[in-house]
Amino acid sequence: MASILALLKDRPMHGYEMIQEIGERSGGAWRPSPGSVYPTLQLLEDEGLIVSASKGGKKLFTLTDSGRSEAETGPEAPWEEAGRGVDWEGVNEIRQAGFGLMEAFGQVWKTGSADQRKKALTVINDARKKLYLILADEH
């Protein structure tokens, strides 16, 4: 809620625009889903903190006077915490490695024989165990 109120302090916005703005302002660390944003917008509207008006087939949300007061007392930029201290290069390396692993596994599962599938499952299960052993400082 605080993030939406903080955004609307700047200017009226559409829901999808808020999702994009939070993602950009957090450096990609926090990208709220429509399933969390739209019910929150409805709640804020029910509480009288924002109002909406249809414009071009989309709802444009604006703070009410009480919403502006609430936004002024809330966190200045709650999305900044989400991206603080994140090693984005490391995150991208991990993501690529994970996607590559799943792509290879999917290929074996689609085109491999029953024996090859069984071997692929063993590799995945062994990899998972080895990752946990890293955390336990064991080999």
The first five atom37 places (N, CA, C, CB, O) and aatype in JSON, in Angstrom:
{
  "aatype": [12, 0, 15, 9, 10, 0, 10, 10, 11, 3, 1, 14, 12, 8, 7, 18, 6, 12, 9, 5, 6, 9, 7, 6, 1, 15, 7, 7, 0, 17, 1, 14, 15, 14, 7, 15, 19, 18, 14, 16, 10, 5, 10, 10, 6, 3, 6, 7, 10, 9, 19, 15, 0, 15, 11, 7, 7, 11, 11, 10, 13, 16, 10, 16, 3, 15, 7, 1, 15, 6, 0, 6, 16, 7, 14, 6, 0, 14, 17, 6, 6, 0, 7, 1, 7, 19, 3, 17, 6, 7, 19, 2, 6, 9, 1, 5, 0, 7, 13, 7, 10, 12, 6, 0, 13, 7, 5, 19, 17, 11, 16, 7, 15, 0, 3, 5, 1, 11, 11, 0, 10, 16, 19, 9, 2, 3, 0, 1, 11, 11, 10, 18, 10, 9, 10, 0, 3, 6, 8],
  "atom_mask": [
    [1, 1, 1, 1, 1],
    [1, 1, 1, 1, 1],
    [1, 1, 1, 1, 1],
    [1, 1, 1, 1, 1],
    [1, 1, 1, 1, 1],
    [1, 1, 1, 1, 1],
    [1, 1, 1, 1, 1],
    [1, 1, 1, 1, 1],
    [1, 1, 1, 1, 1],
    [1, 1, 1, 1, 1],
    [1, 1, 1, 1, 1],
    [1, 1, 1, 1, 1],
    [1, 1, 1, 1, 1],
    [1, 1, 1, 1, 1],
    [1, 1, 1, 0, 1],
    [1, 1, 1, 1, 1],
    [1, 1, 1, 1, 1],
    [1, 1, 1, 1, 1],
    [1, 1, 1, 1, 1],
    [1, 1, 1, 1, 1],
    [1, 1, 1, 1, 1],
    [1, 1, 1, 1, 1],
    [1, 1, 1, 0, 1],
    [1, 1, 1, 1, 1],
    [1, 1, 1, 1, 1],
    [1, 1, 1, 1, 1],
    [1, 1, 1, 0, 1],
    [1, 1, 1, 0, 1],
    [1, 1, 1, 1, 1],
    [1, 1, 1, 1, 1],
    [1, 1, 1, 1, 1],
    [1, 1, 1, 1, 1],
    [1, 1, 1, 1, 1],
    [1, 1, 1, 1, 1],
    [1, 1, 1, 0, 1],
    [1, 1, 1, 1, 1],
    [1, 1, 1, 1, 1],
    [1, 1, 1, 1, 1],
    [1, 1, 1, 1, 1],
    [1, 1, 1, 1, 1],
    [1, 1, 1, 1, 1],
    [1, 1, 1, 1, 1],
    [1, 1, 1, 1, 1],
    [1, 1, 1, 1, 1],
    [1, 1, 1, 1, 1],
    [1, 1, 1, 1, 1],
    [1, 1, 1, 1, 1],
    [1, 1, 1, 0, 1],
    [1, 1, 1, 1, 1],
    [1, 1, 1, 1, 1],
    [1, 1, 1, 1, 1],
    [1, 1, 1, 1, 1],
    [1, 1, 1, 1, 1],
    [1, 1, 1, 1, 1],
    [1, 1, 1, 1, 1],
    [1, 1, 1, 0, 1],
    [1, 1, 1, 0, 1],
    [1, 1, 1, 1, 1],
    [1, 1, 1, 1, 1],
    [1, 1, 1, 1, 1],
    [1, 1, 1, 1, 1],
    [1, 1, 1, 1, 1],
    [1, 1, 1, 1, 1],
    [1, 1, 1, 1, 1],
    [1, 1, 1, 1, 1],
    [1, 1, 1, 1, 1],
    [1, 1, 1, 0, 1],
    [1, 1, 1, 1, 1],
    [1, 1, 1, 1, 1],
    [1, 1, 1, 1, 1],
    [1, 1, 1, 1, 1],
    [1, 1, 1, 1, 1],
    [1, 1, 1, 1, 1],
    [1, 1, 1, 0, 1],
    [1, 1, 1, 1, 1],
    [1, 1, 1, 1, 1],
    [1, 1, 1, 1, 1],
    [1, 1, 1, 1, 1],
    [1, 1, 1, 1, 1],
    [1, 1, 1, 1, 1],
    [1, 1, 1, 1, 1],
    [1, 1, 1, 1, 1],
    [1, 1, 1, 0, 1],
    [1, 1, 1, 1, 1],
    [1, 1, 1, 0, 1],
    [1, 1, 1, 1, 1],
    [1, 1, 1, 1, 1],
    [1, 1, 1, 1, 1],
    [1, 1, 1, 1, 1],
    [1, 1, 1, 0, 1],
    [1, 1, 1, 1, 1],
    [1, 1, 1, 1, 1],
    [1, 1, 1, 1, 1],
    [1, 1, 1, 1, 1],
    [1, 1, 1, 1, 1],
    [1, 1, 1, 1, 1],
    [1, 1, 1, 1, 1],
    [1, 1, 1, 0, 1],
    [1, 1, 1, 1, 1],
    [1, 1, 1, 0, 1],
    [1, 1, 1, 1, 1],
    [1, 1, 1, 1, 1],
    [1, 1, 1, 1, 1],
    [1, 1, 1, 1, 1],
    [1, 1, 1, 1, 1],
    [1, 1, 1, 0, 1],
    [1, 1, 1, 1, 1],
    [1, 1, 1, 1, 1],
    [1, 1, 1, 1, 1],
    [1, 1, 1, 1, 1],
    [1, 1, 1, 1, 1],
    [1, 1, 1, 0, 1],
    [1, 1, 1, 1, 1],
    [1, 1, 1, 1, 1],
    [1, 1, 1, 1, 1],
    [1, 1, 1, 1, 1],
    [1, 1, 1, 1, 1],
    [1, 1, 1, 1, 1],
    [1, 1, 1, 1, 1],
    [1, 1, 1, 1, 1],
    [1, 1, 1, 1, 1],
    [1, 1, 1, 1, 1],
    [1, 1, 1, 1, 1],
    [1, 1, 1, 1, 1],
    [1, 1, 1, 1, 1],
    [1, 1, 1, 1, 1],
    [1, 1, 1, 1, 1],
    [1, 1, 1, 1, 1],
    [1, 1, 1, 1, 1],
    [1, 1, 1, 1, 1],
    [1, 1, 1, 1, 1],
    [1, 1, 1, 1, 1],
    [1, 1, 1, 1, 1],
    [1, 1, 1, 1, 1],
    [1, 1, 1, 1, 1],
    [1, 1, 1, 1, 1],
    [1, 1, 1, 1, 1],
    [1, 1, 1, 1, 1],
    [1, 1, 1, 1, 1]
  ],
  "atom_positions": [
    [[0.81, -1.19, 0.0], [0.0, 0.0, 0.0], [0.86, 1.25, 0.0], [-0.93, 0.0, 1.19], [0.57, 2.21, -0.72]],
    [[1.92, 1.24, 0.82], [2.78, 2.42, 0.93], [3.41, 2.75, -0.4], [3.85, 2.2, 1.98], [3.58, 3.92, -0.73]],
    [[3.78, 1.73, -1.18], [4.43, 1.99, -2.46], [3.47, 2.66, -3.44], [4.97, 0.7, -3.05], [3.86, 3.56, -4.18]],
    [[2.23, 2.23, -3.44], [1.24, 2.82, -4.35], [0.97, 4.27, -3.95], [-0.07, 2.0, -4.34], [0.91, 5.16, -4.8]],
    [[0.8, 4.5, -2.66], [0.58, 5.87, -2.19], [1.78, 6.75, -2.52], [0.31, 5.89, -0.68], [1.62, 7.9, -2.92]],
    [[3.0, 6.21, -2.34], [4.2, 6.99, -2.64], [4.27, 7.33, -4.13], [5.46, 6.21, -2.22], [4.66, 8.44, -4.48]],
    [[3.9, 6.4, -4.99], [3.9, 6.67, -6.43], [2.89, 7.75, -6.79], [3.61, 5.4, -7.21], [3.18, 8.64, -7.59]],
    [[1.71, 7.65, -6.21], [0.65, 8.59, -6.56], [0.9, 9.99, -6.01], [-0.68, 8.08, -6.04], [0.23, 10.94, -6.4]],
    [[1.88, 10.12, -5.09], [2.27, 11.46, -4.65], [2.85, 12.23, -5.83], [3.31, 11.39, -3.49], [2.68, 13.45, -5.93]],
    [[3.52, 11.52, -6.73], [4.16, 12.16, -7.89], [3.14, 12.61, -8.93], [5.15, 11.2, -8.52], [3.2, 13.73, -9.42]],
    [[2.19, 11.7, -9.26], [1.2, 12.01, -10.3], [0.18, 10.89, -10.36], [1.88, 12.21, -11.69], [0.45, 9.79, -9.88]],
    [[-0.98, 11.14, -10.94], [-1.96, 10.07, -11.16], [-1.38, 9.03, -12.11], [-3.3, 10.65, -11.73], [-0.62, 9.37, -13.02]],
    [[-1.73, 7.75, -11.89], [-1.22, 6.67, -12.74], [-2.26, 5.59, -12.93], [0.04, 6.06, -12.12], [-3.23, 5.48, -12.18]],
    [[-2.03, 4.79, -13.99], [-2.8, 3.58, -14.24], [-2.15, 2.45, -13.45], [-2.87, 3.25, -15.77], [-0.98, 2.55, -13.09]],
    [[-2.88, 1.38, -13.19], [-2.36, 0.25, -12.43], [-1.13, -0.38, -13.07], [0.0, 0.0, 0.0], [-0.13, -0.63, -12.4]],
    [[-1.21, -0.63, -14.38], [-0.08, -1.25, -15.07], [1.15, -0.34, -15.03], [-0.46, -1.56, -16.52], [2.28, -0.81, -14.9]],
    [[0.9, 0.95, -15.13], [1.99, 1.93, -15.05], [2.68, 1.87, -13.69], [1.45, 3.35, -15.31], [3.9, 2.02, -13.6]],
    [[1.9, 1.64, -12.63], [2.48, 1.52, -11.28], [3.37, 0.29, -11.17], [1.37, 1.46, -10.23], [4.44, 0.34, -10.57]],
    [[2.92, -0.82, -11.75], [3.7, -2.05, -11.73], [5.05, -1.82, -12.4], [2.93, -3.2, -12.44], [6.09, -2.21, -11.87]],
    [[5.04, -1.18, -13.57], [6.28, -0.89, -14.28], [7.16, 0.07, -13.49], [5.96, -0.3, -15.66], [8.38, -0.12, -13.41]],
    [[6.56, 1.08, -12.92], [7.32, 2.1, -12.18], [8.0, 1.51, -10.94], [6.38, 3.25, -11.75], [9.16, 1.83, -10.66]],
    [[7.3, 0.65, -10.22], [7.91, 0.01, -9.05], [9.07, -0.88, -9.49], [6.85, -0.83, -8.27], [10.12, -0.9, -8.84]],
    [[8.88, -1.61, -10.58], [9.96, -2.44, -11.11], [11.19, -1.63, -11.48], [0.0, 0.0, 0.0], [12.31, -2.02, -11.17]],
    [[10.97, -0.5, -12.14], [12.09, 0.37, -12.53], [12.76, 0.99, -11.32], [11.6, 1.47, -13.48], [13.99, 1.01, -11.22]],
    [[11.97, 1.5, -10.39], [12.53, 2.2, -9.23], [13.26, 1.26, -8.29], [11.44, 2.92, -8.48], [14.14, 1.68, -7.54]],
    [[12.89, -0.02, -8.31], [13.58, -0.99, -7.45], [14.75, -1.65, -8.18], [12.6, -2.06, -6.96], [15.38, -2.56, -7.64]],
    [[15.03, -1.21, -9.39], [16.1, -1.81, -10.16], [15.79, -3.22, -10.59], [0.0, 0.0, 0.0], [16.71, -4.02, -10.83]],
    [[14.51, -3.56, -10.69], [14.1, -4.89, -11.11], [13.97, -5.9, -9.97], [0.0, 0.0, 0.0], [13.57, -7.04, -10.2]],
    [[14.29, -5.49, -8.76], [14.24, -6.42, -7.62], [12.82, -6.72, -7.19], [15.02, -5.86, -6.45], [12.54, -7.79, -6.65]],
    [[11.92, -5.79, -7.42], [10.54, -5.96, -6.97], [9.63, -5.62, -8.13], [10.22, -5.08, -5.73], [9.59, -4.47, -8.58]],
    [[8.9, -6.59, -8.6], [7.94, -6.37, -9.68], [6.62, -6.97, -9.22], [8.42, -7.01, -11.04], [6.36, -8.16, -9.42]],
    [[5.78, -6.15, -8.59], [4.52, -6.69, -8.07], [3.63, -7.2, -9.2], [3.77, -5.62, -7.26], [3.66, -6.68, -10.32]],
    [[2.85, -8.21, -8.9], [1.96, -8.79, -9.9], [0.65, -8.02, -9.94], [1.7, -10.29, -9.6], [0.27, -7.38, -8.96]],
    [[-0.05, -8.08, -11.08], [-1.37, -7.47, -11.15], [-2.31, -8.02, -10.08], [-1.98, -7.68, -12.53], [-3.19, -7.32, -9.59]],
    [[-2.11, -9.3, -9.72], [-2.94, -9.93, -8.7], [-2.75, -9.36, -7.31], [0.0, 0.0, 0.0], [-3.59, -9.57, -6.44]],
    [[-1.66, -8.64, -7.1], [-1.47, -7.97, -5.81], [-1.76, -6.48, -5.91], [-0.05, -8.19, -5.3], [-2.22, -5.88, -4.94]],
    [[-1.49, -5.88, -7.06], [-1.69, -4.43, -7.21], [-3.16, -4.06, -7.31], [-0.95, -3.92, -8.45], [-3.62, -3.16, -6.6]],
    [[-3.91, -4.73, -8.17], [-5.3, -4.32, -8.39], [-6.2, -4.49, -7.16], [-5.87, -5.1, -9.54], [-7.02, -3.61, -6.89]],
    [[-6.07, -5.58, -6.41], [-6.86, -5.65, -5.17], [-6.45, -4.57, -4.16], [-6.71, -7.02, -4.53], [-7.28, -4.07, -3.41]],
    [[-5.17, -4.22, -4.13], [-4.7, -3.16, -3.24], [-5.28, -1.82, -3.66], [-3.16, -3.09, -3.22], [-5.68, -1.02, -2.82]],
    [[-5.34, -1.58, -4.96], [-5.95, -0.34, -5.46], [-7.43, -0.28, -5.05], [-5.81, -0.25, -7.0], [-7.92, 0.77, -4.65]],
    [[-8.11, -1.41, -5.16], [-9.53, -1.45, -4.77], [-9.68, -1.17, -3.28], [-10.15, -2.81, -5.11], [-10.59, -0.43, -2.87]],
    [[-8.81, -1.74, -2.47], [-8.84, -1.51, -1.02], [-8.59, -0.04, -0.7], [-7.79, -2.4, -0.32], [-9.29, 0.55, 0.12]],
    [[-7.59, 0.55, -1.35], [-7.28, 1.97, -1.12], [-8.46, 2.86, -1.54], [-6.01, 2.38, -1.89], [-8.74, 3.87, -0.91]],
    [[-9.12, 2.45, -2.61], [-10.29, 3.21, -3.06], [-11.44, 3.06, -2.07], [-10.73, 2.75, -4.48], [-12.14, 4.03, -1.77]],
    [[-11.64, 1.83, -1.58], [-12.69, 1.59, -0.58], [-12.44, 2.38, 0.7], [-12.78, 0.1, -0.26], [-13.38, 2.82, 1.36]],
    [[-11.16, 2.56, 1.05], [-10.8, 3.32, 2.25], [-10.81, 4.83, 2.03], [-9.43, 2.89, 2.73], [-10.58, 5.59, 2.96]],
    [[-11.08, 5.25, 0.79], [-11.16, 6.68, 0.5], [-9.81, 7.36, 0.37], [0.0, 0.0, 0.0], [-9.72, 8.58, 0.44]],
    [[-8.74, 6.57, 0.17], [-7.41, 7.16, 0.03], [-7.07, 7.51, -1.41], [-6.37, 6.21, 0.58], [-6.23, 8.37, -1.67]],
    [[-7.73, 6.84, -2.36], [-7.56, 7.15, -3.78], [-8.93, 7.15, -4.45], [-6.61, 6.13, -4.47], [-9.9, 6.61, -3.92]],
    [[-8.98, 7.76, -5.62], [-10.17, 7.72, -6.46], [-9.71, 7.32, -7.86], [-10.93, 9.1, -6.48], [-8.55, 7.52, -8.23]],
    [[-10.62, 6.75, -8.61], [-10.29, 6.37, -9.98], [-11.27, 7.01, -10.94], [-10.29, 4.84, -10.15], [-12.43, 7.27, -10.61]],
    [[-10.79, 7.25, -12.14], [-11.62, 7.78, -13.21], [-11.21, 7.06, -14.49], [-11.47, 9.34, -13.35], [-10.02, 6.89, -14.76]],
    [[-12.18, 6.65, -15.27], [-11.87, 5.99, -16.54], [-11.4, 7.03, -17.55], [-13.11, 5.22, -17.09], [-12.03, 8.06, -17.75]],
    [[-10.28, 6.71, -18.17], [-9.72, 7.61, -19.17], [-9.12, 6.74, -20.27], [-8.64, 8.58, -18.56], [-8.16, 6.01, -20.02]],
    [[-9.66, 6.82, -21.45], [-9.17, 6.02, -22.56], [-9.35, 4.53, -22.34], [0.0, 0.0, 0.0], [-8.55, 3.73, -22.83]],
    [[-10.4, 4.14, -21.62], [-10.67, 2.73, -21.37], [-9.88, 2.16, -20.21], [0.0, 0.0, 0.0], [-10.01, 0.98, -19.89]],
    [[-9.06, 2.98, -19.57], [-8.27, 2.54, -18.42], [-8.63, 3.39, -17.22], [-6.75, 2.62, -18.72], [-9.08, 4.53, -17.35]],
    [[-8.42, 2.81, -16.04], [-8.66, 3.56, -14.81], [-7.41, 4.34, -14.43], [-9.08, 2.63, -13.66], [-6.32, 3.78, -14.38]],
    [[-7.59, 5.61, -14.18], [-6.5, 6.47, -13.73], [-6.73, 6.74, -12.24], [-6.43, 7.82, -14.55], [-7.79, 7.23, -11.85]],
    [[-5.74, 6.41, -11.42], [-5.86, 6.52, -9.97], [-5.18, 7.8, -9.48], [-5.27, 5.29, -9.27], [-4.09, 8.15, -9.92]],
    [[-5.85, 8.47, -8.54], [-5.37, 9.73, -7.98], [-5.58, 9.7, -6.47], [-6.1, 10.96, -8.62], [-6.55, 9.13, -5.98]],
    [[-4.65, 10.33, -5.75], [-4.8, 10.44, -4.29], [-5.93, 11.39, -3.93], [-3.49, 10.91, -3.65], [-6.13, 12.4, -4.59]],
    [[-6.65, 11.05, -2.88], [-7.6, 12.0, -2.28], [-6.81, 12.82, -1.26], [-8.84, 11.25, -1.61], [-5.62, 12.58, -1.05]],
    [[-7.45, 13.79, -0.63], [-6.76, 14.59, 0.39], [-6.29, 13.7, 1.54], [-7.69, 15.7, 0.93], [-5.16, 13.85, 2.02]],
    [[-7.14, 12.77, 1.98], [-6.73, 11.88, 3.07], [-5.63, 10.92, 2.59], [-7.94, 11.09, 3.62], [-4.76, 10.54, 3.37]],
    [[-5.67, 10.52, 1.33], [-4.62, 9.67, 0.76], [-3.29, 10.4, 0.69], [0.0, 0.0, 0.0], [-2.24, 9.81, 0.94]],
    [[-3.34, 11.68, 0.36], [-2.11, 12.48, 0.31], [-1.52, 12.6, 1.72], [-2.39, 13.89, -0.28], [-0.31, 12.51, 1.89]],
    [[-2.36, 12.8, 2.72], [-1.88, 12.87, 4.11], [-1.23, 11.55, 4.51], [-3.05, 13.21, 5.08], [-0.16, 11.54, 5.13]],
    [[-1.87, 10.46, 4.16], [-1.33, 9.12, 4.46], [0.01, 8.91, 3.74], [-2.33, 8.02, 4.06], [0.95, 8.38, 4.33]],
    [[0.08, 9.32, 2.49], [1.31, 9.16, 1.7], [2.45, 10.0, 2.28], [1.07, 9.55, 0.24], [3.6, 9.57, 2.25]],
    [[2.13, 11.16, 2.8], [3.16, 12.05, 3.37], [3.78, 11.45, 4.63], [2.56, 13.43, 3.68], [4.95, 11.7, 4.92]],
    [[3.01, 10.67, 5.38], [3.53, 10.09, 6.62], [4.16, 8.73, 6.4], [2.42, 9.97, 7.65], [4.83, 8.19, 7.29]],
    [[3.96, 8.16, 5.21], [4.49, 6.83, 4.91], [5.94, 6.89, 4.46], [0.0, 0.0, 0.0], [6.54, 7.97, 4.41]],
    [[6.53, 5.72, 4.14], [7.91, 5.66, 3.67], [8.08, 6.46, 2.39], [8.33, 4.2, 3.44], [7.2, 6.48, 1.53]],
    [[9.21, 7.13, 2.26], [9.46, 7.97, 1.08], [9.61, 7.14, -0.19], [10.73, 8.82, 1.3], [9.04, 7.48, -1.23]],
    [[10.36, 6.06, -0.11], [10.59, 5.22, -1.28], [10.72, 3.76, -0.85], [11.86, 5.68, -2.05], [11.84, 3.25, -0.77]],
    [[9.62, 3.07, -0.58], [9.7, 1.7, -0.07], [10.35, 0.71, -1.03], [8.33, 1.21, 0.27], [10.81, -0.35, -0.59]],
    [[10.39, 1.02, -2.31], [10.97, 0.1, -3.29], [12.5, 0.09, -3.25], [10.5, 0.45, -4.69], [13.11, -0.85, -3.75]],
    [[13.11, 1.11, -2.68], [14.57, 1.15, -2.64], [15.15, 0.01, -1.81], [15.04, 2.48, -2.08], [16.21, -0.53, -2.15]],
    [[14.46, -0.38, -0.74], [14.92, -1.49, 0.1], [15.0, -2.78, -0.69], [14.01, -1.67, 1.3], [15.89, -3.6, -0.47]],
    [[14.07, -2.97, -1.63], [13.99, -4.23, -2.37], [15.26, -4.5, -3.17], [12.79, -4.22, -3.29], [15.67, -5.65, -3.29]],
    [[15.89, -3.47, -3.72], [17.05, -3.68, -4.58], [18.38, -3.45, -3.88], [0.0, 0.0, 0.0], [19.43, -3.64, -4.49]],
    [[18.34, -3.06, -2.63], [19.57, -2.74, -1.91], [20.42, -3.99, -1.68], [19.25, -2.07, -0.57], [19.92, -5.0, -1.18]],
    [[21.69, -3.91, -2.05], [22.63, -5.0, -1.79], [22.49, -6.2, -2.7], [0.0, 0.0, 0.0], [23.06, -7.26, -2.41]],
    [[21.75, -6.09, -3.79], [21.58, -7.21, -4.7], [22.73, -7.22, -5.71], [20.2, -7.14, -5.43], [23.02, -6.21, -6.34]],
    [[23.36, -8.37, -5.85], [24.42, -8.56, -6.84], [23.75, -8.96, -8.15], [25.48, -9.64, -6.37], [23.52, -10.15, -8.39]],
    [[23.42, -7.98, -8.99], [22.64, -8.24, -10.2], [23.39, -9.12, -11.19], [22.27, -6.94, -10.86], [22.77, -9.92, -11.89]],
    [[24.71, -8.98, -11.26], [25.49, -9.83, -12.16], [25.38, -11.29, -11.71], [26.96, -9.38, -12.2], [25.2, -12.19, -12.54]],
    [[25.49, -11.51, -10.41], [25.36, -12.86, -9.87], [23.98, -13.43, -10.08], [0.0, 0.0, 0.0], [23.83, -14.61, -10.41]],
    [[22.97, -12.61, -9.89], [21.59, -13.06, -10.1], [21.39, -13.49, -11.55], [20.59, -11.93, -9.73], [20.77, -14.52, -11.81]],
    [[21.93, -12.72, -12.49], [21.79, -13.08, -13.9], [22.54, -14.35, -14.24], [22.29, -11.94, -14.78], [22.06, -15.16, -15.04]],
    [[23.73, -14.55, -13.64], [24.48, -15.79, -13.87], [23.69, -17.0, -13.36], [25.85, -15.72, -13.17], [23.59, -18.02, -14.04]],
    [[23.13, -16.86, -12.17], [22.34, -17.95, -11.59], [21.11, -18.25, -12.45], [21.91, -17.6, -10.15], [20.79, -19.4, -12.72]],
    [[20.45, -17.19, -12.87], [19.26, -17.35, -13.7], [19.6, -18.08, -15.0], [18.63, -15.97, -14.01], [18.9, -19.01, -15.39]],
    [[20.68, -17.67, -15.66], [21.08, -18.31, -16.92], [21.45, -19.77, -16.7], [22.26, -17.56, -17.54], [21.09, -20.64, -17.5]],
    [[22.17, -20.04, -15.61], [22.54, -21.43, -15.32], [21.3, -22.29, -15.07], [23.49, -21.49, -14.09], [21.21, -23.4, -15.57]],
    [[20.36, -21.76, -14.29], [19.13, -22.5, -14.01], [18.3, -22.74, -15.25], [0.0, 0.0, 0.0], [17.79, -23.85, -15.46]],
    [[18.16, -21.71, -16.09], [17.4, -21.87, -17.33], [18.09, -22.87, -18.26], [17.23, -20.52, -18.03], [17.43, -23.68, -18.9]],
    [[19.42, -22.8, -18.32], [20.16, -23.75, -19.15], [19.98, -25.18, -18.69], [0.0, 0.0, 0.0], [19.8, -26.08, -19.51]],
    [[20.03, -25.39, -17.39], [19.84, -26.72, -16.83], [18.44, -27.24, -17.16], [20.05, -26.7, -15.3], [18.29, -28.38, -17.59]],
    [[17.43, -26.41, -16.96], [16.06, -26.85, -17.22], [15.82, -27.08, -18.71], [15.06, -25.82, -16.68], [15.05, -27.97, -19.09]],
    [[16.47, -26.3, -19.55], [16.33, -26.5, -20.99], [16.91, -27.85, -21.4], [17.04, -25.36, -21.77], [16.29, -28.6, -22.16]],
    [[18.1, -28.17, -20.87], [18.73, -29.46, -21.18], [17.88, -30.61, -20.64], [20.15, -29.52, -20.58], [17.68, -31.61, -21.33]],
    [[17.39, -30.46, -19.41], [16.55, -31.5, -18.82], [15.29, -31.7, -19.65], [16.18, -31.13, -17.36], [14.89, -32.84, -19.92]],
    [[14.66, -30.6, -20.07], [13.45, -30.69, -20.89], [13.71, -31.4, -22.21], [0.0, 0.0, 0.0], [12.87, -32.17, -22.68]],
    [[14.87, -31.13, -22.8], [15.2, -31.78, -24.07], [15.36, -33.29, -23.89], [16.49, -31.18, -24.66], [14.87, -34.07, -24.71]],
    [[16.04, -33.7, -22.81], [16.19, -35.14, -22.53], [14.82, -35.75, -22.29], [17.12, -35.38, -21.31], [14.53, -36.84, -22.77]],
    [[13.97, -35.04, -21.53], [12.65, -35.58, -21.2], [11.78, -35.74, -22.44], [11.95, -34.66, -20.19], [11.02, -36.71, -22.54]],
    [[11.89, -34.8, -23.39], [11.06, -34.86, -24.6], [11.56, -35.9, -25.6], [11.03, -33.51, -25.27], [10.76, -36.59, -26.22]],
    [[12.87, -36.0, -25.75], [13.39, -36.83, -26.84], [14.15, -38.06, -26.37], [14.27, -36.01, -27.7], [14.49, -38.92, -27.18]],
    [[14.43, -38.15, -25.09], [15.25, -39.26, -24.6], [14.46, -40.52, -24.36], [0.0, 0.0, 0.0], [13.23, -40.52, -24.28]],
    [[15.21, -41.61, -24.26], [14.61, -42.91, -23.95], [14.28, -42.96, -22.46], [15.57, -44.08, -24.36], [14.64, -42.06, -21.7]],
    [[13.61, -44.0, -22.05], [13.26, -44.17, -20.62], [14.52, -44.23, -19.78], [12.41, -45.45, -20.41], [14.55, -43.67, -18.68]],
    [[15.56, -44.9, -20.27], [16.82, -44.99, -19.54], [17.49, -43.61, -19.43], [17.76, -46.0, -20.23], [18.02, -43.25, -18.38]],
    [[17.47, -42.85, -20.52], [18.06, -41.51, -20.5], [17.29, -40.58, -19.54], [18.08, -40.92, -21.92], [17.9, -39.75, -18.86]],
    [[15.99, -40.72, -19.51], [15.19, -39.92, -18.58], [15.55, -40.25, -17.13], [13.68, -40.16, -18.82], [15.67, -39.36, -16.29]],
    [[15.7, -41.53, -16.86], [16.06, -41.96, -15.51], [17.41, -41.39, -15.11], [16.07, -43.49, -15.41], [17.58, -40.94, -13.98]],
    [[18.38, -41.4, -16.03], [19.7, -40.83, -15.77], [19.61, -39.31, -15.53], [20.66, -41.14, -16.95], [20.28, -38.77, -14.66]],
    [[18.77, -38.65, -16.32], [18.61, -37.2, -16.17], [18.03, -36.86, -14.8], [17.69, -36.64, -17.29], [18.46, -35.9, -14.16]],
    [[17.06, -37.64, -14.34], [16.5, -37.43, -13.0], [17.56, -37.61, -11.92], [15.33, -38.39, -12.75], [17.6, -36.86, -10.94]],
    [[18.41, -38.59, -12.11], [19.5, -38.83, -11.15], [20.43, -37.62, -11.1], [20.3, -40.1, -11.54], [20.83, -37.19, -10.02]],
    [[20.76, -37.07, -12.25], [21.64, -35.88, -12.32], [20.99, -34.71, -11.59], [21.94, -35.5, -13.79], [21.65, -34.03, -10.8]],
    [[19.73, -34.46, -11.85], [19.02, -33.34, -11.19], [18.98, -33.56, -9.69], [17.58, -33.19, -11.75], [19.26, -32.63, -8.93]],
    [[18.63, -34.75, -9.25], [18.56, -35.03, -7.81], [19.93, -34.93, -7.15], [17.98, -36.42, -7.57], [20.04, -34.43, -6.03]],
    [[20.98, -35.41, -7.83], [22.33, -35.29, -7.3], [22.76, -33.83, -7.2], [23.32, -36.08, -8.18], [23.39, -33.42, -6.22]],
    [[22.42, -33.05, -8.21], [22.78, -31.63, -8.21], [22.12, -30.92, -7.03], [22.37, -30.95, -9.54], [22.76, -30.11, -6.35]],
    [[20.86, -31.21, -6.78], [20.14, -30.59, -5.66], [20.83, -30.94, -4.35], [18.67, -31.05, -5.63], [21.04, -30.06, -3.51]],
    [[21.17, -32.2, -4.16], [21.85, -32.64, -2.94], [23.2, -31.95, -2.78], [22.04, -34.16, -2.94], [23.55, -31.5, -1.69]],
    [[23.96, -31.86, -3.87], [25.27, -31.22, -3.82], [25.16, -29.73, -3.48], [26.0, -31.39, -5.16], [26.02, -29.2, -2.78]],
    [[24.12, -29.07, -3.95], [23.92, -27.66, -3.6], [23.67, -27.5, -2.12], [22.75, -27.07, -4.39], [24.21, -26.57, -1.5]],
    [[22.88, -28.37, -1.54], [22.65, -28.3, -0.1], [23.91, -28.63, 0.69], [21.53, -29.26, 0.3], [24.15, -28.07, 1.77]],
    [[24.73, -29.53, 0.16], [25.99, -29.85, 0.83], [26.94, -28.64, 0.83], [26.65, -31.04, 0.15], [27.73, -28.48, 1.76]],
    [[26.87, -27.82, -0.19], [27.67, -26.59, -0.22], [27.31, -25.73, 0.99], [27.44, -25.8, -1.53], [28.2, -25.18, 1.65]],
    [[26.03, -25.6, 1.27], [25.59, -24.79, 2.43], [26.06, -25.41, 3.72], [24.07, -24.65, 2.46], [26.33, -24.69, 4.69]],
    [[26.17, -26.73, 3.75], [26.61, -27.41, 4.97], [28.14, -27.5, 5.05], [26.0, -28.82, 5.03], [28.69, -28.11, 5.97]],
    [[28.83, -26.88, 4.08], [30.3, -26.91, 4.0], [30.84, -28.33, 3.96], [30.9, -26.17, 5.19], [31.88, -28.62, 4.54]],
    [[30.13, -29.2, 3.26], [30.57, -30.57, 3.08], [30.81, -30.83, 1.6], [29.52, -31.56, 3.66], [30.4, -30.04, 0.75]],
    [[31.47, -31.93, 1.31], [31.76, -32.25, -0.09], [31.16, -33.56, -0.51], [33.25, -32.28, -0.33], [31.31, -33.97, -1.65]]
  ]
}
